[in-house]
């Protein structure tokens, strides 16, 4: 074999190896592209699953918050009605005081009425349950004292000119 034949054989082998490597590389690229497409599809499917899960959770939270808001609105509406009833009762107390202590100065009746409203407001505005209960006790104690004064003033054996116990309670409480 001559050098030319050897060179020709070498060039042929190199060309064949080059074609084989090129085909192998193209096959590898094709596998890589397919795998990349599969991974992209998997990622898109995972993204959609997560998005659906988040949308579901968001919708659940919206429903829960709407329910809580509706319950809170109902509670506030009921609280407002209760407060209005309390105010109406305090206003009726003022009329009872006027009837029972017709000779008392108007300012005394108004002061007792105002004090009762202040106690009611303090009770209503207390956010701490223990404080609210304490304020409620103060209001009940004051209203009971006023009621007892009015009953005593209406009895025939005693004609009080002023609701003294209620006034004393107001003075003692520092109001």
Short mmCIF file of N, CA and C in Angstrom, two decimals:
data_model
loop_
_atom_site.label_atom_id
_atom_site.label_comp_id
_atom_site.label_asym_id
_atom_site.label_seq_id
_atom_site.Cartn_x
_atom_site.Cartn_y
_atom_site.Cartn_z
N UNK A 1 0.79 -1.16 0.00
CA UNK A 1 0.00 0.00 0.00
C UNK A 1 0.85 1.24 0.00
N UNK A 2 0.39 2.04 -0.79
CA UNK A 2 1.16 3.25 -0.94
C UNK A 2 0.65 4.31 0.02
N UNK A 3 1.41 5.31 0.09
CA UNK A 3 1.07 6.42 1.00
C UNK A 3 -0.22 7.05 0.54
N UNK A 4 -0.44 7.14 -0.69
CA UNK A 4 -1.67 7.74 -1.22
C UNK A 4 -2.88 6.92 -0.83
N UNK A 5 -2.69 5.56 -0.93
CA UNK A 5 -3.82 4.70 -0.55
C UNK A 5 -4.10 4.81 0.95
N UNK A 6 -3.01 4.90 1.68
CA UNK A 6 -3.17 5.05 3.13
C UNK A 6 -3.86 6.37 3.46
N UNK A 7 -3.43 7.42 2.77
CA UNK A 7 -4.05 8.73 3.02
C UNK A 7 -5.51 8.71 2.61
N UNK A 8 -5.81 8.10 1.50
CA UNK A 8 -7.18 8.01 1.04
C UNK A 8 -8.00 7.22 2.04
N UNK A 9 -7.46 6.11 2.54
CA UNK A 9 -8.16 5.29 3.54
C UNK A 9 -8.36 6.07 4.84
N UNK A 10 -7.34 6.84 5.20
CA UNK A 10 -7.43 7.64 6.42
C UNK A 10 -8.50 8.72 6.27
N UNK A 11 -8.55 9.35 5.12
CA UNK A 11 -9.55 10.40 4.87
C UNK A 11 -10.93 9.77 4.89
N UNK A 12 -11.08 8.60 4.29
CA UNK A 12 -12.40 7.94 4.30
C UNK A 12 -12.84 7.61 5.73
N UNK A 13 -11.89 7.07 6.49
CA UNK A 13 -12.21 6.72 7.88
C UNK A 13 -12.57 7.97 8.68
N UNK A 14 -11.84 9.04 8.46
CA UNK A 14 -12.13 10.29 9.16
C UNK A 14 -13.51 10.82 8.76
N UNK A 15 -13.81 10.73 7.48
CA UNK A 15 -15.14 11.17 7.02
C UNK A 15 -16.25 10.32 7.65
N UNK A 16 -16.02 9.00 7.67
CA UNK A 16 -17.02 8.11 8.26
C UNK A 16 -17.20 8.40 9.75
N UNK A 17 -16.09 8.57 10.44
CA UNK A 17 -16.17 8.88 11.86
C UNK A 17 -16.84 10.23 12.08
N UNK A 18 -16.54 11.18 11.21
CA UNK A 18 -17.16 12.51 11.31
C UNK A 18 -18.67 12.40 11.11
N UNK A 19 -19.07 11.61 10.08
CA UNK A 19 -20.51 11.41 9.85
C UNK A 19 -21.16 10.69 11.03
N UNK A 20 -20.48 9.69 11.54
CA UNK A 20 -21.01 8.94 12.69
C UNK A 20 -21.15 9.86 13.90
N UNK A 21 -20.15 10.69 14.18
CA UNK A 21 -20.20 11.64 15.30
C UNK A 21 -21.31 12.68 15.09
N UNK A 22 -21.42 13.14 13.82
CA UNK A 22 -22.47 14.11 13.53
C UNK A 22 -23.84 13.49 13.75
N UNK A 23 -24.04 12.25 13.28
CA UNK A 23 -25.33 11.57 13.49
C UNK A 23 -25.58 11.34 14.98
N UNK A 24 -24.55 10.95 15.68
CA UNK A 24 -24.67 10.72 17.12
C UNK A 24 -25.03 12.03 17.84
N UNK A 25 -24.35 13.11 17.45
CA UNK A 25 -24.62 14.42 18.05
C UNK A 25 -26.05 14.87 17.73
N UNK A 26 -26.50 14.65 16.48
CA UNK A 26 -27.87 15.02 16.10
C UNK A 26 -28.88 14.18 16.90
N UNK A 27 -28.58 12.91 17.08
CA UNK A 27 -29.46 12.04 17.88
C UNK A 27 -29.49 12.51 19.33
N UNK A 28 -28.31 12.85 19.86
CA UNK A 28 -28.24 13.36 21.23
C UNK A 28 -29.00 14.67 21.36
N UNK A 29 -28.86 15.55 20.38
CA UNK A 29 -29.58 16.83 20.39
C UNK A 29 -31.09 16.59 20.32
N UNK A 30 -31.49 15.63 19.50
CA UNK A 30 -32.91 15.31 19.39
C UNK A 30 -33.43 14.78 20.72
N UNK A 31 -32.69 13.90 21.38
CA UNK A 31 -33.08 13.37 22.69
C UNK A 31 -33.14 14.52 23.70
N UNK A 32 -32.14 15.38 23.65
CA UNK A 32 -32.10 16.52 24.56
C UNK A 32 -33.31 17.44 24.35
N UNK A 33 -33.64 17.72 23.09
CA UNK A 33 -34.79 18.59 22.79
C UNK A 33 -36.09 17.93 23.27
N UNK A 34 -36.21 16.62 23.04
CA UNK A 34 -37.41 15.92 23.51
C UNK A 34 -37.51 15.98 25.03
N UNK A 35 -36.37 15.74 25.70
CA UNK A 35 -36.37 15.78 27.17
C UNK A 35 -36.69 17.19 27.68
N UNK A 36 -36.15 18.19 27.00
CA UNK A 36 -36.42 19.58 27.37
C UNK A 36 -37.91 19.88 27.19
N UNK A 37 -38.50 19.43 26.11
CA UNK A 37 -39.93 19.64 25.87
C UNK A 37 -40.76 18.93 26.95
N UNK A 38 -40.34 17.71 27.33
CA UNK A 38 -41.05 16.97 28.38
C UNK A 38 -40.97 17.71 29.71
N UNK A 39 -39.77 18.20 30.04
CA UNK A 39 -39.59 18.93 31.30
C UNK A 39 -40.42 20.20 31.29
N UNK A 40 -40.44 20.91 30.16
CA UNK A 40 -41.26 22.12 30.06
C UNK A 40 -42.74 21.80 30.23
N UNK A 41 -43.20 20.70 29.65
CA UNK A 41 -44.59 20.28 29.81
C UNK A 41 -44.88 19.92 31.27
N UNK A 42 -43.95 19.22 31.92
CA UNK A 42 -44.12 18.87 33.33
C UNK A 42 -44.17 20.12 34.19
N UNK A 43 -43.27 21.06 33.91
CA UNK A 43 -43.25 22.32 34.67
C UNK A 43 -44.55 23.10 34.47
N UNK A 44 -45.03 23.14 33.24
CA UNK A 44 -46.29 23.84 32.96
C UNK A 44 -47.46 23.16 33.68
N UNK A 45 -47.46 21.82 33.67
CA UNK A 45 -48.53 21.10 34.37
C UNK A 45 -48.45 21.35 35.87
N UNK A 46 -47.24 21.36 36.43
CA UNK A 46 -47.06 21.65 37.86
C UNK A 46 -47.49 23.07 38.19
N UNK A 47 -47.14 24.02 37.33
CA UNK A 47 -47.54 25.41 37.52
C UNK A 47 -49.06 25.53 37.52
N UNK A 48 -49.71 24.85 36.59
CA UNK A 48 -51.17 24.89 36.53
C UNK A 48 -51.80 24.25 37.77
N UNK A 49 -51.22 23.12 38.24
CA UNK A 49 -51.74 22.48 39.45
C UNK A 49 -51.62 23.42 40.65
N UNK A 50 -50.46 24.05 40.78
CA UNK A 50 -50.26 24.98 41.89
C UNK A 50 -51.18 26.18 41.77
N UNK A 51 -51.34 26.68 40.56
CA UNK A 51 -52.24 27.82 40.35
C UNK A 51 -53.67 27.46 40.72
N UNK A 52 -54.10 26.27 40.33
CA UNK A 52 -55.45 25.82 40.67
C UNK A 52 -55.60 25.66 42.19
N UNK A 53 -54.56 25.13 42.84
CA UNK A 53 -54.60 24.96 44.29
C UNK A 53 -54.66 26.33 44.98
N UNK A 54 -53.88 27.27 44.48
CA UNK A 54 -53.91 28.62 45.06
C UNK A 54 -55.26 29.29 44.82
N UNK A 55 -55.82 29.14 43.64
CA UNK A 55 -57.14 29.71 43.36
C UNK A 55 -58.20 29.09 44.26
N UNK A 56 -58.11 27.79 44.45
CA UNK A 56 -59.06 27.10 45.34
C UNK A 56 -58.93 27.63 46.76
N UNK A 57 -57.68 27.76 47.25
CA UNK A 57 -57.44 28.26 48.61
C UNK A 57 -57.91 29.70 48.74
N UNK A 58 -57.65 30.50 47.72
CA UNK A 58 -58.10 31.89 47.73
C UNK A 58 -59.62 31.97 47.78
N UNK A 59 -60.28 31.16 47.02
CA UNK A 59 -61.75 31.13 47.02
C UNK A 59 -62.28 30.68 48.38
N UNK A 60 -61.62 29.69 48.98
CA UNK A 60 -62.02 29.21 50.31
C UNK A 60 -61.86 30.32 51.35
N UNK A 61 -60.74 31.03 51.28
CA UNK A 61 -60.51 32.13 52.21
C UNK A 61 -61.53 33.25 52.00
N UNK A 62 -61.86 33.54 50.75
CA UNK A 62 -62.87 34.57 50.47
C UNK A 62 -64.21 34.18 51.07
N UNK A 63 -64.61 32.92 50.90
CA UNK A 63 -65.89 32.46 51.46
C UNK A 63 -65.86 32.54 52.98
N UNK A 64 -64.74 32.13 53.57
CA UNK A 64 -64.61 32.16 55.03
C UNK A 64 -64.67 33.60 55.54
N UNK A 65 -63.97 34.50 54.88
CA UNK A 65 -63.98 35.91 55.31
C UNK A 65 -65.36 36.52 55.11
N UNK A 66 -66.05 36.16 54.03
CA UNK A 66 -67.39 36.68 53.80
C UNK A 66 -68.33 36.20 54.89
N UNK A 67 -68.20 34.94 55.28
CA UNK A 67 -69.02 34.39 56.35
C UNK A 67 -68.74 35.12 57.66
N UNK A 68 -67.45 35.31 57.97
CA UNK A 68 -67.08 36.03 59.20
C UNK A 68 -67.59 37.47 59.16
N UNK A 69 -67.49 38.11 58.01
CA UNK A 69 -67.99 39.48 57.88
C UNK A 69 -69.50 39.53 58.09
N UNK A 70 -70.22 38.59 57.52
CA UNK A 70 -71.67 38.54 57.69
C UNK A 70 -72.03 38.33 59.17
N UNK A 71 -71.31 37.44 59.83
CA UNK A 71 -71.56 37.20 61.25
C UNK A 71 -71.25 38.44 62.07
N UNK A 72 -70.17 39.11 61.74
CA UNK A 72 -69.80 40.33 62.46
C UNK A 72 -70.84 41.43 62.23
N UNK A 73 -71.32 41.56 61.00
CA UNK A 73 -72.36 42.56 60.71
C UNK A 73 -73.63 42.27 61.51
N UNK A 74 -74.00 40.99 61.58
CA UNK A 74 -75.19 40.62 62.36
C UNK A 74 -74.99 40.93 63.84
N UNK A 75 -73.80 40.62 64.35
CA UNK A 75 -73.51 40.89 65.75
C UNK A 75 -73.54 42.39 66.02
N UNK A 76 -72.94 43.17 65.14
CA UNK A 76 -72.95 44.62 65.31
C UNK A 76 -74.37 45.18 65.23
N UNK A 77 -75.16 44.64 64.33
CA UNK A 77 -76.55 45.07 64.21
C UNK A 77 -77.32 44.76 65.49
N UNK A 78 -77.11 43.56 66.03
CA UNK A 78 -77.76 43.18 67.28
C UNK A 78 -77.26 44.05 68.43
N UNK A 79 -75.95 44.31 68.46
CA UNK A 79 -75.39 45.18 69.51
C UNK A 79 -76.01 46.57 69.44
N UNK A 80 -76.19 47.08 68.23
CA UNK A 80 -76.80 48.41 68.07
C UNK A 80 -78.24 48.40 68.59
N UNK A 81 -78.98 47.35 68.26
CA UNK A 81 -80.36 47.26 68.76
C UNK A 81 -80.37 47.18 70.29
N UNK A 82 -79.45 46.38 70.85
CA UNK A 82 -79.37 46.27 72.31
C UNK A 82 -79.04 47.62 72.93
N UNK A 83 -78.10 48.33 72.34
CA UNK A 83 -77.70 49.64 72.87
C UNK A 83 -78.87 50.62 72.81
N UNK A 84 -79.61 50.57 71.71
CA UNK A 84 -80.78 51.46 71.58
C UNK A 84 -81.82 51.14 72.65
N UNK A 85 -82.01 49.85 72.95
CA UNK A 85 -82.95 49.47 74.01
C UNK A 85 -82.48 49.96 75.37
N UNK A 86 -81.17 49.84 75.61
CA UNK A 86 -80.61 50.36 76.87
C UNK A 86 -80.86 51.87 76.98
N UNK A 87 -80.59 52.58 75.89
CA UNK A 87 -80.80 54.04 75.91
C UNK A 87 -82.27 54.39 76.16
N UNK A 88 -83.15 53.65 75.54
CA UNK A 88 -84.59 53.89 75.75
C UNK A 88 -84.95 53.64 77.21
N UNK A 89 -84.36 52.60 77.80
CA UNK A 89 -84.64 52.31 79.22
C UNK A 89 -84.10 53.42 80.11
N UNK A 90 -82.93 53.95 79.80
CA UNK A 90 -82.38 55.06 80.58
C UNK A 90 -83.25 56.30 80.42
N UNK A 91 -83.79 56.52 79.23
CA UNK A 91 -84.70 57.65 79.03
C UNK A 91 -85.99 57.47 79.84
N UNK A 92 -86.50 56.24 79.89
CA UNK A 92 -87.69 55.98 80.71
C UNK A 92 -87.39 56.22 82.19
N UNK A 93 -86.17 55.91 82.58
CA UNK A 93 -85.74 56.17 83.96
C UNK A 93 -85.85 57.67 84.27
N UNK A 94 -85.47 58.47 83.32
CA UNK A 94 -85.56 59.93 83.52
C UNK A 94 -87.01 60.34 83.76
N UNK A 95 -87.93 59.76 83.03
CA UNK A 95 -89.35 60.08 83.24
C UNK A 95 -89.83 59.61 84.61
N UNK A 96 -89.38 58.44 85.01
CA UNK A 96 -89.75 57.93 86.34
C UNK A 96 -89.21 58.85 87.43
N UNK A 97 -88.01 59.34 87.25
CA UNK A 97 -87.44 60.28 88.22
C UNK A 97 -88.27 61.56 88.28
N UNK A 98 -88.67 62.06 87.13
CA UNK A 98 -89.49 63.28 87.10
C UNK A 98 -90.82 63.08 87.84
N UNK A 99 -91.41 61.90 87.64
CA UNK A 99 -92.69 61.63 88.30
C UNK A 99 -92.52 61.43 89.80
N UNK A 100 -91.46 60.70 90.18
CA UNK A 100 -91.26 60.41 91.59
C UNK A 100 -90.73 61.61 92.37
N UNK A 101 -89.97 62.43 91.74
CA UNK A 101 -89.36 63.60 92.40
C UNK A 101 -89.78 64.87 91.67
N UNK A 102 -91.06 65.10 91.64
CA UNK A 102 -91.60 66.23 90.88
C UNK A 102 -91.13 67.58 91.43
N UNK A 103 -90.74 67.63 92.71
CA UNK A 103 -90.28 68.89 93.29
C UNK A 103 -88.77 69.08 93.18
N UNK A 104 -88.07 68.04 92.70
CA UNK A 104 -86.61 68.13 92.58
C UNK A 104 -86.26 69.04 91.40
N UNK A 105 -85.16 69.76 91.51
CA UNK A 105 -84.73 70.60 90.40
C UNK A 105 -84.47 69.76 89.14
N UNK A 106 -84.82 70.29 88.01
CA UNK A 106 -84.64 69.58 86.73
C UNK A 106 -83.18 69.17 86.52
N UNK A 107 -82.27 69.99 86.98
CA UNK A 107 -80.85 69.70 86.80
C UNK A 107 -80.45 68.41 87.52
N UNK A 108 -81.08 68.12 88.65
CA UNK A 108 -80.79 66.87 89.38
C UNK A 108 -81.22 65.67 88.54
N UNK A 109 -82.42 65.73 88.00
CA UNK A 109 -82.93 64.63 87.17
C UNK A 109 -82.04 64.45 85.94
N UNK A 110 -81.68 65.56 85.30
CA UNK A 110 -80.82 65.48 84.11
C UNK A 110 -79.43 64.94 84.45
N UNK A 111 -78.91 65.32 85.60
CA UNK A 111 -77.59 64.85 86.01
C UNK A 111 -77.61 63.34 86.25
N UNK A 112 -78.64 62.86 86.92
CA UNK A 112 -78.76 61.41 87.16
C UNK A 112 -78.90 60.67 85.83
N UNK A 113 -79.73 61.21 84.95
CA UNK A 113 -79.91 60.62 83.62
C UNK A 113 -78.58 60.61 82.86
N UNK A 114 -77.87 61.71 82.90
CA UNK A 114 -76.58 61.82 82.20
C UNK A 114 -75.56 60.83 82.78
N UNK A 115 -75.55 60.71 84.09
CA UNK A 115 -74.63 59.76 84.73
C UNK A 115 -74.95 58.33 84.30
N UNK A 116 -76.21 57.99 84.24
CA UNK A 116 -76.61 56.65 83.81
C UNK A 116 -76.15 56.40 82.36
N UNK A 117 -76.29 57.41 81.50
CA UNK A 117 -75.84 57.27 80.11
C UNK A 117 -74.33 57.12 80.03
N UNK A 118 -73.60 57.85 80.88
CA UNK A 118 -72.14 57.72 80.90
C UNK A 118 -71.72 56.32 81.33
N UNK A 119 -72.37 55.80 82.35
CA UNK A 119 -72.07 54.44 82.79
C UNK A 119 -72.37 53.42 81.69
N UNK A 120 -73.48 53.63 81.00
CA UNK A 120 -73.84 52.75 79.89
C UNK A 120 -72.77 52.83 78.79
N UNK A 121 -72.36 54.03 78.44
CA UNK A 121 -71.34 54.19 77.40
C UNK A 121 -70.02 53.55 77.81
N UNK A 122 -69.61 53.72 79.05
CA UNK A 122 -68.37 53.10 79.52
C UNK A 122 -68.46 51.59 79.44
N UNK A 123 -69.62 51.06 79.82
CA UNK A 123 -69.81 49.62 79.75
C UNK A 123 -69.74 49.16 78.29
N UNK A 124 -70.42 49.87 77.43
CA UNK A 124 -70.52 49.47 76.03
C UNK A 124 -69.18 49.56 75.31
N UNK A 125 -68.38 50.54 75.67
CA UNK A 125 -67.11 50.76 74.97
C UNK A 125 -65.97 49.91 75.50
N UNK A 126 -66.18 49.24 76.63
CA UNK A 126 -65.11 48.41 77.20
C UNK A 126 -64.86 47.21 76.29
N UNK A 127 -63.61 47.07 75.86
CA UNK A 127 -63.28 45.96 74.97
C UNK A 127 -62.89 44.71 75.74
N UNK A 128 -62.29 44.90 76.90
CA UNK A 128 -61.91 43.78 77.75
C UNK A 128 -63.15 43.24 78.46
N UNK A 129 -63.36 41.94 78.41
CA UNK A 129 -64.56 41.34 78.98
C UNK A 129 -64.67 41.60 80.48
N UNK A 130 -63.56 41.47 81.20
CA UNK A 130 -63.60 41.71 82.64
C UNK A 130 -63.96 43.16 82.95
N UNK A 131 -63.39 44.08 82.20
CA UNK A 131 -63.71 45.50 82.39
C UNK A 131 -65.18 45.76 82.05
N UNK A 132 -65.65 45.13 81.00
CA UNK A 132 -67.06 45.30 80.61
C UNK A 132 -67.98 44.81 81.73
N UNK A 133 -67.65 43.66 82.31
CA UNK A 133 -68.47 43.12 83.41
C UNK A 133 -68.43 44.06 84.61
N UNK A 134 -67.24 44.59 84.90
CA UNK A 134 -67.12 45.53 86.02
C UNK A 134 -67.97 46.78 85.76
N UNK A 135 -67.92 47.30 84.55
CA UNK A 135 -68.73 48.48 84.20
C UNK A 135 -70.23 48.16 84.25
N UNK A 136 -70.57 46.97 83.85
CA UNK A 136 -71.98 46.55 83.91
C UNK A 136 -72.45 46.49 85.36
N UNK A 137 -71.61 46.00 86.23
CA UNK A 137 -71.96 45.97 87.66
C UNK A 137 -72.18 47.39 88.20
N UNK A 138 -71.32 48.32 87.80
CA UNK A 138 -71.48 49.71 88.24
C UNK A 138 -72.81 50.27 87.76
N UNK A 139 -73.14 49.98 86.50
CA UNK A 139 -74.41 50.48 85.94
C UNK A 139 -75.59 49.86 86.68
N UNK A 140 -75.54 48.56 86.90
CA UNK A 140 -76.64 47.87 87.59
C UNK A 140 -76.79 48.41 89.01
N UNK A 141 -75.68 48.60 89.69
CA UNK A 141 -75.72 49.13 91.05
C UNK A 141 -76.35 50.52 91.06
N UNK A 142 -75.96 51.36 90.12
CA UNK A 142 -76.51 52.72 90.07
C UNK A 142 -78.00 52.69 89.73
N UNK A 143 -78.38 51.89 88.72
CA UNK A 143 -79.79 51.84 88.33
C UNK A 143 -80.65 51.25 89.44
N UNK A 144 -80.13 50.27 90.14
CA UNK A 144 -80.86 49.68 91.27
C UNK A 144 -81.08 50.72 92.36
N UNK A 145 -80.05 51.49 92.63
CA UNK A 145 -80.17 52.55 93.64
C UNK A 145 -81.20 53.59 93.23
N UNK A 146 -81.18 54.00 91.98
CA UNK A 146 -82.16 54.97 91.48
C UNK A 146 -83.57 54.39 91.59
N UNK A 147 -83.69 53.13 91.20
CA UNK A 147 -85.01 52.48 91.26
C UNK A 147 -85.50 52.41 92.70
N UNK A 148 -84.63 52.04 93.62
CA UNK A 148 -85.03 51.97 95.03
C UNK A 148 -85.43 53.35 95.54
N UNK A 149 -84.71 54.39 95.13
CA UNK A 149 -85.08 55.76 95.51
C UNK A 149 -86.47 56.12 94.97
N UNK A 150 -86.74 55.75 93.73
CA UNK A 150 -88.06 56.09 93.15
C UNK A 150 -89.17 55.31 93.84
N UNK A 151 -88.94 54.05 94.16
CA UNK A 151 -89.95 53.25 94.87
C UNK A 151 -90.20 53.84 96.25
N UNK A 152 -89.12 54.20 96.92
CA UNK A 152 -89.26 54.77 98.26
C UNK A 152 -90.00 56.11 98.19
N UNK A 153 -89.74 56.90 97.17
CA UNK A 153 -90.40 58.20 97.03
C UNK A 153 -91.89 58.03 96.73
N UNK A 154 -92.25 56.94 96.11
CA UNK A 154 -93.66 56.71 95.77
C UNK A 154 -94.45 56.12 96.92
N UNK A 155 -93.76 55.60 97.93
CA UNK A 155 -94.48 55.00 99.05
C UNK A 155 -95.15 56.11 99.87
N UNK A 156 -96.21 55.78 100.49
CA UNK A 156 -96.99 56.77 101.22
C UNK A 156 -96.34 57.21 102.51
N UNK A 157 -95.58 56.28 103.17
CA UNK A 157 -95.01 56.68 104.44
C UNK A 157 -93.83 57.63 104.29
N UNK A 158 -93.16 57.62 103.14
CA UNK A 158 -92.00 58.49 102.98
C UNK A 158 -92.13 59.28 101.69
N UNK A 159 -92.02 60.56 101.79
CA UNK A 159 -92.05 61.41 100.60
C UNK A 159 -90.69 62.08 100.47
N UNK A 160 -89.78 61.46 99.68
CA UNK A 160 -88.46 62.04 99.46
C UNK A 160 -88.56 63.16 98.44
N UNK A 161 -87.79 64.19 98.66
CA UNK A 161 -87.75 65.29 97.71
C UNK A 161 -86.63 65.09 96.68
N UNK A 162 -85.60 64.33 97.05
CA UNK A 162 -84.47 64.08 96.16
C UNK A 162 -84.09 62.59 96.20
N UNK A 163 -83.55 62.07 95.12
CA UNK A 163 -83.05 60.69 95.13
C UNK A 163 -81.67 60.67 95.80
N UNK A 164 -81.69 60.71 97.11
CA UNK A 164 -80.45 60.91 97.88
C UNK A 164 -79.44 59.77 97.73
N UNK A 165 -79.91 58.56 97.76
CA UNK A 165 -78.97 57.43 97.65
C UNK A 165 -78.29 57.43 96.29
N UNK A 166 -79.04 57.74 95.25
CA UNK A 166 -78.44 57.80 93.91
C UNK A 166 -77.43 58.93 93.82
N UNK A 167 -77.78 60.07 94.39
CA UNK A 167 -76.84 61.21 94.37
C UNK A 167 -75.59 60.89 95.20
N UNK A 168 -75.77 60.25 96.34
CA UNK A 168 -74.63 59.88 97.18
C UNK A 168 -73.73 58.89 96.44
N UNK A 169 -74.33 57.94 95.77
CA UNK A 169 -73.56 56.96 94.99
C UNK A 169 -72.77 57.65 93.88
N UNK A 170 -73.37 58.62 93.23
CA UNK A 170 -72.66 59.39 92.20
C UNK A 170 -71.49 60.12 92.79
N UNK A 171 -71.71 60.78 93.91
CA UNK A 171 -70.64 61.55 94.57
C UNK A 171 -69.53 60.63 95.06
N UNK A 172 -69.89 59.48 95.59
CA UNK A 172 -68.89 58.55 96.10
C UNK A 172 -68.06 57.91 94.99
N UNK A 173 -68.68 57.79 93.80
CA UNK A 173 -67.95 57.16 92.70
C UNK A 173 -67.00 58.13 92.02
N UNK A 174 -67.09 59.41 92.36
CA UNK A 174 -66.16 60.38 91.78
C UNK A 174 -66.64 60.96 90.48
N UNK A 175 -67.87 60.73 90.12
CA UNK A 175 -68.38 61.24 88.85
C UNK A 175 -68.93 62.64 89.02
#
